[in-house]
CSV table of C-alpha atoms in Angstrom, one decimal:
chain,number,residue,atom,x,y,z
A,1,UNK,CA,-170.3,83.9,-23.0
A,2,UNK,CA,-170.8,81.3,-25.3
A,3,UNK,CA,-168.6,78.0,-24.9
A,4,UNK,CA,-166.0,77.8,-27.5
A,5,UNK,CA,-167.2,76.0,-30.6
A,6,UNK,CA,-170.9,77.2,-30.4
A,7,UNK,CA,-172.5,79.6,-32.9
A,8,UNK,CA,-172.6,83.4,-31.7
A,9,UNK,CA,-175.2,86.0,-32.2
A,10,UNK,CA,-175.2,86.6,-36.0
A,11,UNK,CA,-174.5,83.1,-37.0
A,12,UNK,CA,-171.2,83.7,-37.2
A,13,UNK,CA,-168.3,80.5,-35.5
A,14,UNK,CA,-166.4,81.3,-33.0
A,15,UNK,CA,-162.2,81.0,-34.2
A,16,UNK,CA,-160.1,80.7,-30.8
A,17,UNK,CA,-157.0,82.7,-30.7
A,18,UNK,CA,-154.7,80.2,-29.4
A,19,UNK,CA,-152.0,81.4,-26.8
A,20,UNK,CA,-148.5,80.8,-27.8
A,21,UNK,CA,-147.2,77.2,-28.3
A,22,UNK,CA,-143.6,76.5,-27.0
A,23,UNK,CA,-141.9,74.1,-29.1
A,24,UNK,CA,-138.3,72.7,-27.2
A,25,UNK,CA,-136.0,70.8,-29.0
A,26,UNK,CA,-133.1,68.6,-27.5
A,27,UNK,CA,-130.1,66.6,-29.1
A,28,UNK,CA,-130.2,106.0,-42.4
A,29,UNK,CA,-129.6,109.0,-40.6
A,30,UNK,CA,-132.9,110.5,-39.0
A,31,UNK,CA,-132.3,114.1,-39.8
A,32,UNK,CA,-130.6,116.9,-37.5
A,33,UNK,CA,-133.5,116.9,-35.0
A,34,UNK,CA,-133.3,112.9,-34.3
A,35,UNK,CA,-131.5,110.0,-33.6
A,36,UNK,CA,-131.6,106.2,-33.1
A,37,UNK,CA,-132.3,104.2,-31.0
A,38,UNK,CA,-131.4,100.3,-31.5
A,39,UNK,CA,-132.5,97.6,-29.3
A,40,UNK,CA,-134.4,94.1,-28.3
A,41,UNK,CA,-137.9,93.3,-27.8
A,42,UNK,CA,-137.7,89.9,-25.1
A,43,UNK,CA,-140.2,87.8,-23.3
A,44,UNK,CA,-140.3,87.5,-19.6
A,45,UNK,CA,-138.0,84.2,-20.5
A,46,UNK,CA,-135.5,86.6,-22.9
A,47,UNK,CA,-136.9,84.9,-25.6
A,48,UNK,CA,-137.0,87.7,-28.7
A,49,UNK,CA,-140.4,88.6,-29.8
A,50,UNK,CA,-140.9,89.3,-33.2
A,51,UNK,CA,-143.5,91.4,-34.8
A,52,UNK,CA,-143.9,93.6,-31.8
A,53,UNK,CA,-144.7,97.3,-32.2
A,54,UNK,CA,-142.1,99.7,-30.7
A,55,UNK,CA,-143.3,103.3,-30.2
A,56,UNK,CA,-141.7,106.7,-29.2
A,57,UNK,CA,-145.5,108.8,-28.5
A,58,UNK,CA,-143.3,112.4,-28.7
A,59,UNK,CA,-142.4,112.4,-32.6
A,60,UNK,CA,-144.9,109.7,-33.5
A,61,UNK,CA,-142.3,107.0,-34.6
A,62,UNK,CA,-142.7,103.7,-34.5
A,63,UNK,CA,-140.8,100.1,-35.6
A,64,UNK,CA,-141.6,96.7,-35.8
A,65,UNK,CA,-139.4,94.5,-34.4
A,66,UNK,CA,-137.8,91.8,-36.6
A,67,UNK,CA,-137.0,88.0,-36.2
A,68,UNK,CA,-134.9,88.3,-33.7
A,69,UNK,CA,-137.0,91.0,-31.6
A,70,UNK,CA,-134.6,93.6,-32.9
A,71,UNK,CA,-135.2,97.0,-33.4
A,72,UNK,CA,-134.1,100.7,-35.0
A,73,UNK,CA,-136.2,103.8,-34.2
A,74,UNK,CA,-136.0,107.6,-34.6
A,75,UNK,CA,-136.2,109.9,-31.3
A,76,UNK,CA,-135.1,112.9,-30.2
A,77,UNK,CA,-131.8,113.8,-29.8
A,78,UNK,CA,-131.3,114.3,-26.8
A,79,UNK,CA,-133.1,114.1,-23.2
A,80,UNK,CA,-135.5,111.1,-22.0
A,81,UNK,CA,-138.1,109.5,-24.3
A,82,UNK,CA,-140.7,106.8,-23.4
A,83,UNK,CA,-140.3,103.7,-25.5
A,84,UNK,CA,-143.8,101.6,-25.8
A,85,UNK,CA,-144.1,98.0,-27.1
A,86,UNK,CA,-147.4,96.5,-27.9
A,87,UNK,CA,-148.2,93.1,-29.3
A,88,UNK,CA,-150.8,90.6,-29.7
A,89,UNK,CA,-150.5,87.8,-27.1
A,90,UNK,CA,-148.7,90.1,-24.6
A,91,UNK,CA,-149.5,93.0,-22.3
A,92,UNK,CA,-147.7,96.6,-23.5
A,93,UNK,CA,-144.5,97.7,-21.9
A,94,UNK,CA,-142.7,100.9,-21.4
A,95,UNK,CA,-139.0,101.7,-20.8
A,96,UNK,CA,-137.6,105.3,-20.4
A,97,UNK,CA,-134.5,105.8,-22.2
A,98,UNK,CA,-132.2,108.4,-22.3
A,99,UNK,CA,-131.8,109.8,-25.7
A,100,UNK,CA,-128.3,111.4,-26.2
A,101,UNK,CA,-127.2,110.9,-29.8
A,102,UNK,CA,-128.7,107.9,-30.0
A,103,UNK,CA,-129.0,104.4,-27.7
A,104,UNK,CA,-128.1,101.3,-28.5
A,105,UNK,CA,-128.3,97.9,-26.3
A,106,UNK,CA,-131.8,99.1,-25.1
A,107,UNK,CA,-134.0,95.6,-24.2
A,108,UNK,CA,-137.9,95.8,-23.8
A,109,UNK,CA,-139.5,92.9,-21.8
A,110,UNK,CA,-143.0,92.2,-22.4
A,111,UNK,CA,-145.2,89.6,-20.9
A,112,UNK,CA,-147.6,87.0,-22.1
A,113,UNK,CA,-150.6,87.4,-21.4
A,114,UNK,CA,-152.1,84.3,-24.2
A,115,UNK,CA,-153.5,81.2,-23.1
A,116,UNK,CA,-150.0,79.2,-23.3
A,117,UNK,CA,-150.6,75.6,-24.3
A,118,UNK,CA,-148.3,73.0,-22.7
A,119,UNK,CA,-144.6,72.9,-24.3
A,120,UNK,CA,-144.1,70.2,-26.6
A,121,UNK,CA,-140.7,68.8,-26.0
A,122,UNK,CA,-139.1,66.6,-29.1
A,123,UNK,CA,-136.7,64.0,-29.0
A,124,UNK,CA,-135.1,61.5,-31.1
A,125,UNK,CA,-132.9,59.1,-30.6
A,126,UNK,CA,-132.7,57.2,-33.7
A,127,UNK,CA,-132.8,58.9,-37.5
A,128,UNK,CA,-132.8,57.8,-41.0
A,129,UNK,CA,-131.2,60.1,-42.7
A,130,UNK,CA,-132.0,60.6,-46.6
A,131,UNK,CA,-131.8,62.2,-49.3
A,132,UNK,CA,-128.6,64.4,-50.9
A,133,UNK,CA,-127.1,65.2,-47.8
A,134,UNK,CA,-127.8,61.6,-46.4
A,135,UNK,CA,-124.2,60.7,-46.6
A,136,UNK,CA,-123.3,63.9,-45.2
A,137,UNK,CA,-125.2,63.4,-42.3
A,138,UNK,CA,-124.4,60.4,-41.6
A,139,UNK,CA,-120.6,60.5,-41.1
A,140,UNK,CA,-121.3,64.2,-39.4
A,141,UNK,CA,-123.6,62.2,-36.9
A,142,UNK,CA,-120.4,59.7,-35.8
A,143,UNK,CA,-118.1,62.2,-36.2
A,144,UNK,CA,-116.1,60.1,-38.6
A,145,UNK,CA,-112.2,60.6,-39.2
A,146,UNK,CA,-112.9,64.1,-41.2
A,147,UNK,CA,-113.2,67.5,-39.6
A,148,UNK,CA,-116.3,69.2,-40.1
A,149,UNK,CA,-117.3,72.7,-40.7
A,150,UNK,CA,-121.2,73.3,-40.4
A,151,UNK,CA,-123.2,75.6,-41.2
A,152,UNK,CA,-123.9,77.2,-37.6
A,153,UNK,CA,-120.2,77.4,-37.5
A,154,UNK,CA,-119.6,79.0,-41.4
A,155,UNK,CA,-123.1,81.5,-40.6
A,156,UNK,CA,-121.5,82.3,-37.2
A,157,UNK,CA,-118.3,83.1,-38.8
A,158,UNK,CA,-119.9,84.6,-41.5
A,159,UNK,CA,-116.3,84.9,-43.9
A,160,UNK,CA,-115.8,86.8,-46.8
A,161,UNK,CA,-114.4,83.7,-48.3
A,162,UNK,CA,-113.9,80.2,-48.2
A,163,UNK,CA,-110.1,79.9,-48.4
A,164,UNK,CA,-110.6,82.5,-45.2
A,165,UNK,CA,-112.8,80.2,-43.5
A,166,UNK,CA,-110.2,77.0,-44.2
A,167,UNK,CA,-107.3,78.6,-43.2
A,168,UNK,CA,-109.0,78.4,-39.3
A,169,UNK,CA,-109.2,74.6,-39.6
A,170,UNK,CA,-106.4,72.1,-38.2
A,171,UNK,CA,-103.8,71.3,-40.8
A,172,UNK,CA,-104.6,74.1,-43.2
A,173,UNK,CA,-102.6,77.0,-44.6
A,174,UNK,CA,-103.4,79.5,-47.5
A,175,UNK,CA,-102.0,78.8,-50.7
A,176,UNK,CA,-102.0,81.7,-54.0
A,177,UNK,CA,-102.0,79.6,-57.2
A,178,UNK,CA,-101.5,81.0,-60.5
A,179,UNK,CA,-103.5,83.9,-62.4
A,180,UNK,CA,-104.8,84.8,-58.9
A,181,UNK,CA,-106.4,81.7,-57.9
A,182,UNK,CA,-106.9,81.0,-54.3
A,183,UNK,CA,-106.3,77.5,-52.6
A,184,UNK,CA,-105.7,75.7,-49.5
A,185,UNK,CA,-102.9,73.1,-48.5
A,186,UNK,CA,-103.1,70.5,-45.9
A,187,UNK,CA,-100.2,69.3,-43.9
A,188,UNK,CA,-97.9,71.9,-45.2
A,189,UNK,CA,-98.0,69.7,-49.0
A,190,UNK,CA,-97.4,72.0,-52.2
A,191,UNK,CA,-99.8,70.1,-53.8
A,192,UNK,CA,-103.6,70.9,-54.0
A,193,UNK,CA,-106.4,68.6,-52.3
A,194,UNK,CA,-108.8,67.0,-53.9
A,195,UNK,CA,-112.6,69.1,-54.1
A,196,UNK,CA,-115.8,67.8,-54.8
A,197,UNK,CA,-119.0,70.1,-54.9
A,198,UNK,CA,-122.3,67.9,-53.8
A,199,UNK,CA,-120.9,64.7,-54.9
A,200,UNK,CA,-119.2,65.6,-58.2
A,201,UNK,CA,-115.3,66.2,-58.4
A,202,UNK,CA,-114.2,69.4,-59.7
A,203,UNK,CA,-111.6,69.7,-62.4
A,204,UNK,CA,-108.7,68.5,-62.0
A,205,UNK,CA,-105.9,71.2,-61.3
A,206,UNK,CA,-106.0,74.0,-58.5
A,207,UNK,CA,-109.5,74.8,-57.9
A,208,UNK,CA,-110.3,78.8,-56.8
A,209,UNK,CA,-112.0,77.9,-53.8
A,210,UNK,CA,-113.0,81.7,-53.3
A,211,UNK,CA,-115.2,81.1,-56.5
A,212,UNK,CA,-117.6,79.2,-54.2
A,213,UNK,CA,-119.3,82.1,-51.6
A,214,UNK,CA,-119.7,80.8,-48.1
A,215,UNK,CA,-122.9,81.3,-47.2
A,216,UNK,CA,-123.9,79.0,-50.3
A,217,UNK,CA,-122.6,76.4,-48.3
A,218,UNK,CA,-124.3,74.1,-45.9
A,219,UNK,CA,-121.5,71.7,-44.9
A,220,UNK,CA,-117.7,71.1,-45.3
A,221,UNK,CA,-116.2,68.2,-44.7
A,222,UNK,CA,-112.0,68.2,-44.5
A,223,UNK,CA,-109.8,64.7,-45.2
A,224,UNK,CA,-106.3,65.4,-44.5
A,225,UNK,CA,-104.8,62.0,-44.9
A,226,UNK,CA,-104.9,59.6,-48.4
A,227,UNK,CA,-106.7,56.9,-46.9
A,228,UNK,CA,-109.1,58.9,-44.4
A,229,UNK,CA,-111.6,60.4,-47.2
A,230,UNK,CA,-114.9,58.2,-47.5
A,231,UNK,CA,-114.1,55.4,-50.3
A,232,UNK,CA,-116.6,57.1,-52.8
A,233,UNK,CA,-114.5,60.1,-52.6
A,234,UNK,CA,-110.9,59.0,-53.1
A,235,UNK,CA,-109.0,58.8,-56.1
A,236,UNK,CA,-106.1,56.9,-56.4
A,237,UNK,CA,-103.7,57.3,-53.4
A,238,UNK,CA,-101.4,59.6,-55.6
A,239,UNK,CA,-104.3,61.9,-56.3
A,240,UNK,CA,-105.9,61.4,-53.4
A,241,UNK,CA,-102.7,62.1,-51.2
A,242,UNK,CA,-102.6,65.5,-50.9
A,243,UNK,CA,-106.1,65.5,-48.6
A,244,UNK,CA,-110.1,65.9,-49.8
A,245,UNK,CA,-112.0,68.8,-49.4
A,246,UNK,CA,-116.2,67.6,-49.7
A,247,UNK,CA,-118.6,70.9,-50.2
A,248,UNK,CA,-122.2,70.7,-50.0
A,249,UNK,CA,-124.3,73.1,-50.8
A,250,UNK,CA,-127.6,74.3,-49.7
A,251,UNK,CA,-130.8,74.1,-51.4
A,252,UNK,CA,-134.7,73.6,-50.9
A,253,UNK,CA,-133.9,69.8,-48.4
A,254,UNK,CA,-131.8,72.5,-46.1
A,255,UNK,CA,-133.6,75.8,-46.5
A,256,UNK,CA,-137.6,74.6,-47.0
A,257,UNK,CA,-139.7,77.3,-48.9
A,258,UNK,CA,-142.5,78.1,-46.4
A,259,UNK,CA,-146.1,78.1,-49.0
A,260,UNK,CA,-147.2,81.6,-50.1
A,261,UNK,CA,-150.2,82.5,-48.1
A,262,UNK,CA,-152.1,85.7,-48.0
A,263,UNK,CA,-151.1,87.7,-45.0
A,264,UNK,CA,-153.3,88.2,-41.9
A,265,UNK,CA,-153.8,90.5,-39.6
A,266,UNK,CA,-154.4,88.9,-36.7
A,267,UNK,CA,-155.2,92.1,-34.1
A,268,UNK,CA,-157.8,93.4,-37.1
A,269,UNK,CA,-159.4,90.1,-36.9
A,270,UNK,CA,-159.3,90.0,-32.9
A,271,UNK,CA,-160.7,93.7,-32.9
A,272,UNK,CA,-163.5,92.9,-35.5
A,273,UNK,CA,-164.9,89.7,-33.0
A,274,UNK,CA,-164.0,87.4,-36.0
A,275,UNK,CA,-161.3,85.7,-33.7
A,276,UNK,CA,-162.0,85.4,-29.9
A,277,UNK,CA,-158.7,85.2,-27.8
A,278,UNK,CA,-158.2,82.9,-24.6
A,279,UNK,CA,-159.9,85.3,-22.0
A,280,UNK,CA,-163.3,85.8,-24.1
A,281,UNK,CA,-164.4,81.9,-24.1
A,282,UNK,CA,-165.4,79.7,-21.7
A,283,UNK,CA,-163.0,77.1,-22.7
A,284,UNK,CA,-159.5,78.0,-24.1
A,285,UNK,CA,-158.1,75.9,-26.8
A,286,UNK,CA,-156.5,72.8,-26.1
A,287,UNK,CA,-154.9,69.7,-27.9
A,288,UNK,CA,-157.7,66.8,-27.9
A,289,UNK,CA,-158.2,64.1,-25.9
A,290,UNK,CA,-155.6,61.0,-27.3
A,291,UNK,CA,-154.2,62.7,-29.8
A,292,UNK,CA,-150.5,64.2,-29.8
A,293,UNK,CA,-148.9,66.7,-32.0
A,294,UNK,CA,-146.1,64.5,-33.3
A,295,UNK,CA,-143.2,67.2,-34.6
A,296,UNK,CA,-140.0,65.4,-36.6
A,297,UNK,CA,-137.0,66.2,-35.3
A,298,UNK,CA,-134.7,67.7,-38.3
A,299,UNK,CA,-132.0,64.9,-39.4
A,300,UNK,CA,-129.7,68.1,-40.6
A,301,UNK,CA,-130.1,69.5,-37.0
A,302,UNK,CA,-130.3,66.6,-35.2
A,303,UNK,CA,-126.8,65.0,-37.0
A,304,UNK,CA,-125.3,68.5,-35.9
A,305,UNK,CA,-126.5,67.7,-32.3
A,306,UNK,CA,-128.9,71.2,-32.4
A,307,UNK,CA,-131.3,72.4,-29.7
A,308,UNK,CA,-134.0,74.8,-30.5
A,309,UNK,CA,-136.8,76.9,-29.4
A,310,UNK,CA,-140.2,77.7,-31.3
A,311,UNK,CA,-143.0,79.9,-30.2
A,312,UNK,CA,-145.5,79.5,-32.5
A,313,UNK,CA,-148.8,81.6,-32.8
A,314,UNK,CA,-152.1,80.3,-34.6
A,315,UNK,CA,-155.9,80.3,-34.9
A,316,UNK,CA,-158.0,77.1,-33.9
A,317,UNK,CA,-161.2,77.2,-35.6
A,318,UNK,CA,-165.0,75.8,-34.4
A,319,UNK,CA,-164.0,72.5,-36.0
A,320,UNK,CA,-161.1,72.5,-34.1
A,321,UNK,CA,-158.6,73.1,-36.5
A,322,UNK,CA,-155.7,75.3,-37.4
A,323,UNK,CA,-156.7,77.7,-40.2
A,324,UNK,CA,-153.0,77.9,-41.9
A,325,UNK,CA,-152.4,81.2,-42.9
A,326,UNK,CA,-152.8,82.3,-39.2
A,327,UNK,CA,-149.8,80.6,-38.3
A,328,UNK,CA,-147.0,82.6,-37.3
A,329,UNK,CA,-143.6,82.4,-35.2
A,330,UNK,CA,-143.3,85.2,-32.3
A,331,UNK,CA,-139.3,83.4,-32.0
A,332,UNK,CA,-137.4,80.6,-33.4
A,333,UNK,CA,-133.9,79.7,-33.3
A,334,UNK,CA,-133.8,77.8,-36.9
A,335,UNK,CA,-135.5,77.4,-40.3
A,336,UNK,CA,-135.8,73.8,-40.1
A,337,UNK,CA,-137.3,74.1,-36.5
A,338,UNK,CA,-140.1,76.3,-37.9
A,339,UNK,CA,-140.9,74.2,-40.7
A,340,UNK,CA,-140.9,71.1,-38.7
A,341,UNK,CA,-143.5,72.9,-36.5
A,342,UNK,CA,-145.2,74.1,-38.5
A,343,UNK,CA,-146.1,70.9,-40.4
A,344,UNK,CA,-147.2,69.2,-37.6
A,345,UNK,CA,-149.3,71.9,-36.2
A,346,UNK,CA,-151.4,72.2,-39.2
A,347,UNK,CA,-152.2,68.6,-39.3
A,348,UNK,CA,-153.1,68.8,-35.1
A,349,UNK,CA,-156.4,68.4,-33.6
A,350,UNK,CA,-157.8,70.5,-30.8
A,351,UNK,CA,-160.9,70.7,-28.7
């Protein structure tokens, strides 16, 4: 077996499957003759696994799991079926289930069988924050006089409106304004609070708050008092009396558009000997010698005091490289933390 890096028969470089790189961060109806079956695909650590195949061999069905190793397949109505999952990077697993109308809650371990690079842990202590959201940040960081809603919190809560999602903060009750409008009031006042949308203040008057959908929303920050609002925000103390509501939005600094790339198959490529995986060289992948990879903690996550997980999959090449569009994510617990990864991965060198 050829040491990895070296030409093989046919003049053709050896690419290195890498195992999978752990990334820790601190701070329809089936018919009458089946049903469904809904559950997890996990790691040995209960980590989901995305992209895994799911397979019921008696009617030929299969799934792919999704981001968050979830899973909906047909089977047969009733009796015991054999569920298999199969995916790169881990070694297939079976589970009998009981099919009686259907299962739900059904988890499927699987274990990695990849070369597994060390974990790279990431901390910060310090961070400059920047950017529209800087101020944001900032205040959310020292957990200034306001109260804050973030996003984890509005996702988790996922409302059908905003005025619903106010009414659960301290000091707020619902308010109906005129021709329908919905509002808040703070403190039990009859008059509205001030509202301004990414910086800019929004007409004067009662603003519909249910005209702004929540999951638009990255951040809310709530000023009950006249005097508590940041100074940029506060009007005179008759406007501003009656509390500040700050909304910020979400865009392309909170949710990053990962670059098109053409999609690879990574088992076709591991099947065809054009990538070698960890247990078909002499030497598996590793980081080089005095070199780090040097991953940014996210100022939005890290001023909302987030931890996260990344296991991230990729191809090292002869030169020691990571060929992009080979990167993938078998989990994740945030955006940000995938993009942050994925950033410094690409730039990494490996022996």
């Amino acid at each position: 077996m050829e040491p990895f890096g070296n030409e093989v028969p046919g003049g053709r470089l050896k690419r290195v499957l890498s195992g999978l790189f752990a990334f820790v961060l601190f701070a329809g109806s089936a018919g009458a003759q089946t049903s469904i079956i809904a559950g997890i695909v996990v790691d040995s650590a209960g980590l989901p696994v995305s992209g895994a195949e799911v397979s019921v061999a008696a009617i030929g069905a299969t799934a792919i799991s999704g981001d968050r190793g979830e899973f909906r397949i047909s089977a047969p109505p009733s009796g015991s079926v054999v569920l298999r999952a199969r995916r790169l990077g881990f070694r297939p697993d079976s589970i009998a289930v009981t099919s009686v109308n259907g299962a739900a809650g059904v988890t499927v371990t699987v274990k990695r069988v990849a070369e597994t690079l060390a974990p790279v842990v990431v901390r910060t202590r310090r961070t400059n924050f920047t950017g529209r959201l800087a101020g944001y940040y900032q205040r959310l960081d020292r957990k200034s006089s306001g109260y804050f809603i973030t996003r984890a919190q509005i996702d988790g809560e996922n409302p059908r409106t905003l005025s619903q999602l106010l009414q659960h903060a301290p000091g707020m009750t619902a308010f109906r304004g005129r021709a329908g409008t919905q509002g808040v009031r703070m403190r039990g006042r009859r008059c509205w609070p001030l509202v301004w949308l990414d910086g800019t203040p929004m007409p004067s008057g009662e603003f519909d708050l249910d005209g702004v959908p929540p999951n638009t929303l990255h951040g809310i920050e709530l000023y009950l008092g006249s005097t508590t609002a940041p100074s940029r925000y506060s009007a005179n103390r008759d406007l501003s009396s009656c509390g500040t509501i700050l909304l910020w939005s979400r865009g392309p600094d909170t949710d990053p558009i990962a670059p098109r790339r053409a999609a690879v198959n990574l088992e076709t490529l591991v099947a065809s000997l054009a990538v070698y995986t960890a247990d078909q060289v002499d030497e598996p992948a590793t980081v080089a010698a005095r070199t780090s990879i040097e991953v940014v903690y996210p100022p939005a996550l890290f001023a909302e005091k987030l931890a996260g997980t990344v296991v991230a999959e990729f191809v090292v090449n002869a030169e020691g490289r990571v060929e992009p569009e080979t990167f993938g994510v078998v989990n994740s617990t945030n955006l940000l933390f995938t993009e942050a990864v994925r950033r410094s991965v690409e730039t990494a060198v490996f022996n």
